[in-house]
Amino acid sequence: EIYRTATMGWAVRAQVIIPAWSFVCEYAGLVIKQRDAMRLDQNRHRDQPNFLLVLREHRSDGGAVLRTHVDASTHGNVSRFFNHSCNPNLSLRPVRAGSIVPRLAFFACRSIAAGEELTFSYGDTTEIPSEAADSAVSRTVCRCGSGRCVGFLPYDATVFEQPTYAQKEP
């Protein structure tokens, strides 16, 4: 169920009990190129909702970081209204089936009660923000209310950097 919160805008709550490790839904949207994602990010006003999800996958061989950019602003589903929490009840996982482009699947990290808000972590919340990342331009105050709240939404300016490739030794 989509509903309006007092502090975080739109949100989604479970209508039934969701057992731990259950598939909840896919993050649906348009898979777009990095340059289009950069343009969306640059043209978005700070007060506008952000429905751009950037998945970064680090290859085990140390090669390039694989990035998938999904824009749910015009084509999406209920998952675009999942808010961030520093103590989330959902986990986002890439799933590949017949394509190199992953589908982004949400799974319950634990049992979720009916009526509980569905949340996931927008990124790494274990690092303390640096001075540069803590600027008013790049940081948004977190309003998750979790006892584990780090105070700011995860922010990583490197998501739009050009991919780097590790050099293999001969």
Short mmCIF file of C-alpha atoms in Angstrom, two decimals:
data_model
loop_
_atom_site.label_atom_id
_atom_site.label_comp_id
_atom_site.label_asym_id
_atom_site.label_seq_id
_atom_site.Cartn_x
_atom_site.Cartn_y
_atom_site.Cartn_z
CA GLU A 1 0.00 0.00 0.00
CA ILE A 2 1.38 3.41 -1.01
CA TYR A 3 0.83 6.15 1.55
CA ARG A 4 2.07 9.64 2.42
CA THR A 5 4.39 10.08 5.43
CA ALA A 6 4.80 13.18 7.56
CA THR A 7 8.57 13.48 6.96
CA MET A 8 9.67 11.36 3.97
CA GLY A 9 7.03 11.88 1.29
CA TRP A 10 5.57 8.75 -0.25
CA ALA A 11 6.20 5.32 1.24
CA VAL A 12 5.02 1.72 0.96
CA ARG A 13 3.79 -0.54 3.74
CA ALA A 14 3.17 -4.26 3.72
CA GLN A 15 -0.47 -5.29 3.58
CA VAL A 16 0.30 -8.83 4.78
CA ILE A 17 3.06 -10.52 6.75
CA ILE A 18 6.10 -11.05 4.52
CA PRO A 19 8.26 -14.01 5.62
CA ALA A 20 12.04 -13.57 5.86
CA TRP A 21 13.95 -14.10 2.59
CA SER A 22 10.77 -13.85 0.48
CA PHE A 23 10.85 -12.15 -2.91
CA VAL A 24 8.91 -8.87 -2.61
CA CYS A 25 9.13 -7.23 -6.05
CA GLU A 26 11.44 -6.02 -8.79
CA TYR A 27 12.71 -2.44 -9.09
CA ALA A 28 11.10 -1.62 -12.43
CA GLY A 29 12.04 1.22 -14.74
CA LEU A 30 13.97 2.07 -17.86
CA VAL A 31 17.56 0.86 -18.09
CA ILE A 32 19.43 3.93 -19.29
CA LYS A 33 22.98 4.86 -20.26
CA GLN A 34 25.35 6.51 -17.82
CA ARG A 35 25.31 9.85 -19.68
CA ASP A 36 21.49 9.92 -19.51
CA ALA A 37 21.64 9.15 -15.79
CA MET A 38 24.10 12.00 -15.30
CA ARG A 39 21.81 14.36 -17.19
CA LEU A 40 18.81 13.30 -15.07
CA ASP A 41 20.78 13.83 -11.88
CA GLN A 42 22.10 17.24 -12.95
CA ASN A 43 18.67 18.48 -14.08
CA ARG A 44 16.79 17.30 -10.99
CA HIS A 45 16.00 20.02 -8.47
CA ARG A 46 17.14 19.12 -4.96
CA ASP A 47 13.53 19.02 -3.70
CA GLN A 48 12.31 16.71 -6.49
CA PRO A 49 12.02 12.97 -5.88
CA ASN A 50 14.87 10.85 -7.19
CA PHE A 51 13.78 7.61 -8.86
CA LEU A 52 17.22 6.81 -10.35
CA LEU A 53 18.80 3.65 -8.97
CA VAL A 54 22.44 2.94 -9.78
CA LEU A 55 23.62 -0.60 -9.10
CA ARG A 56 27.39 -1.10 -8.97
CA GLU A 57 28.81 -4.60 -9.17
CA HIS A 58 32.49 -5.22 -8.54
CA ARG A 59 33.92 -8.03 -10.63
CA SER A 60 35.74 -10.72 -8.69
CA ASP A 61 38.73 -10.57 -11.07
CA GLY A 62 39.35 -6.90 -10.21
CA GLY A 63 38.13 -5.73 -13.61
CA ALA A 64 35.69 -2.96 -14.36
CA VAL A 65 32.88 -2.03 -12.03
CA LEU A 66 29.65 -2.94 -13.81
CA ARG A 67 26.96 -0.27 -13.50
CA THR A 68 23.27 -0.57 -14.21
CA HIS A 69 21.24 2.67 -14.22
CA VAL A 70 17.46 2.29 -13.81
CA ASP A 71 15.17 5.31 -14.09
CA ALA A 72 11.73 4.72 -12.56
CA SER A 73 10.50 8.32 -12.88
CA THR A 74 8.15 7.63 -15.80
CA HIS A 75 8.12 3.82 -16.00
CA GLY A 76 8.14 2.05 -12.68
CA ASN A 77 6.16 0.23 -10.05
CA VAL A 78 5.48 0.45 -6.32
CA SER A 79 9.17 -0.09 -5.49
CA ARG A 80 10.07 3.44 -6.56
CA PHE A 81 8.35 4.60 -3.36
CA PHE A 82 10.50 2.43 -1.05
CA ASN A 83 12.35 4.77 1.29
CA HIS A 84 15.84 4.48 2.72
CA SER A 85 16.49 3.13 6.19
CA CYS A 86 19.78 2.71 8.03
CA ASN A 87 18.17 -0.49 9.37
CA PRO A 88 16.27 -1.76 6.31
CA ASN A 89 13.90 -4.70 6.06
CA LEU A 90 14.56 -5.28 2.33
CA SER A 91 17.71 -6.21 0.45
CA LEU A 92 18.28 -5.41 -3.23
CA ARG A 93 19.92 -8.15 -5.30
CA PRO A 94 20.80 -8.34 -9.00
CA VAL A 95 19.29 -11.39 -10.70
CA ARG A 96 20.32 -12.48 -14.19
CA ALA A 97 18.19 -14.79 -16.27
CA GLY A 98 19.01 -14.97 -19.98
CA SER A 99 20.51 -11.47 -20.10
CA ILE A 100 23.69 -9.69 -19.05
CA VAL A 101 21.51 -6.82 -17.77
CA PRO A 102 20.37 -7.75 -14.27
CA ARG A 103 16.87 -7.49 -12.94
CA LEU A 104 16.87 -5.78 -9.55
CA ALA A 105 14.99 -7.87 -7.01
CA PHE A 106 13.94 -6.95 -3.48
CA PHE A 107 13.93 -9.68 -0.83
CA ALA A 108 12.82 -9.45 2.80
CA CYS A 109 15.86 -9.39 5.15
CA ARG A 110 13.67 -10.55 8.02
CA SER A 111 10.00 -11.19 8.70
CA ILE A 112 8.02 -8.01 7.98
CA ALA A 113 4.78 -7.29 9.83
CA ALA A 114 1.59 -6.21 8.08
CA GLY A 115 1.46 -2.41 8.18
CA GLU A 116 5.26 -2.04 8.44
CA GLU A 117 6.98 0.33 6.00
CA LEU A 118 9.12 -1.37 3.34
CA THR A 119 12.63 0.10 3.26
CA PHE A 120 16.07 -0.63 1.84
CA SER A 121 19.49 0.95 2.16
CA TYR A 122 20.31 3.40 -0.61
CA GLY A 123 23.98 2.56 -0.17
CA ASP A 124 26.77 2.03 2.35
CA THR A 125 25.73 3.53 5.68
CA THR A 126 28.73 2.22 7.62
CA GLU A 127 31.15 4.97 6.62
CA ILE A 128 31.29 8.28 8.44
CA PRO A 129 30.75 11.10 5.93
CA SER A 130 33.89 12.95 4.90
CA GLU A 131 34.03 16.75 4.97
CA ALA A 132 33.63 16.89 1.19
CA ALA A 133 30.69 14.50 1.18
CA ASP A 134 29.12 16.32 4.13
CA SER A 135 28.60 19.52 2.15
CA ALA A 136 25.09 20.91 1.80
CA VAL A 137 25.31 20.25 -1.94
CA SER A 138 25.87 16.51 -1.67
CA ARG A 139 24.26 15.40 1.58
CA THR A 140 20.62 14.87 2.49
CA VAL A 141 19.53 14.46 6.09
CA CYS A 142 18.26 10.95 6.84
CA ARG A 143 14.83 10.79 8.43
CA CYS A 144 14.57 7.02 8.85
CA GLY A 145 14.24 7.22 12.64
CA SER A 146 16.23 4.01 13.14
CA GLY A 147 18.32 3.57 16.27
CA ARG A 148 21.17 2.84 13.83
CA CYS A 149 20.65 6.05 11.82
CA VAL A 150 23.90 7.66 10.66
CA GLY A 151 22.26 11.04 10.07
CA PHE A 152 22.62 11.33 6.29
CA LEU A 153 21.44 9.39 3.26
CA PRO A 154 24.24 7.45 1.60
CA TYR A 155 25.91 9.51 -1.10
CA ASP A 156 28.61 8.44 -3.49
CA ALA A 157 29.74 10.97 -6.09
CA THR A 158 31.70 8.24 -7.89
CA VAL A 159 28.58 6.56 -9.32
CA PHE A 160 28.84 8.80 -12.38
CA GLU A 161 32.60 8.48 -12.90
CA GLN A 162 33.82 6.77 -16.02
CA PRO A 163 34.49 3.06 -15.42
CA THR A 164 38.10 2.09 -14.80
CA TYR A 165 39.66 -1.13 -15.94
CA ALA A 166 42.34 -2.95 -14.01
CA GLN A 167 45.50 -3.60 -15.95
CA LYS A 168 46.38 -7.27 -16.21
CA GLU A 169 50.03 -8.13 -15.79
CA PRO A 170 51.51 -10.19 -18.65
#
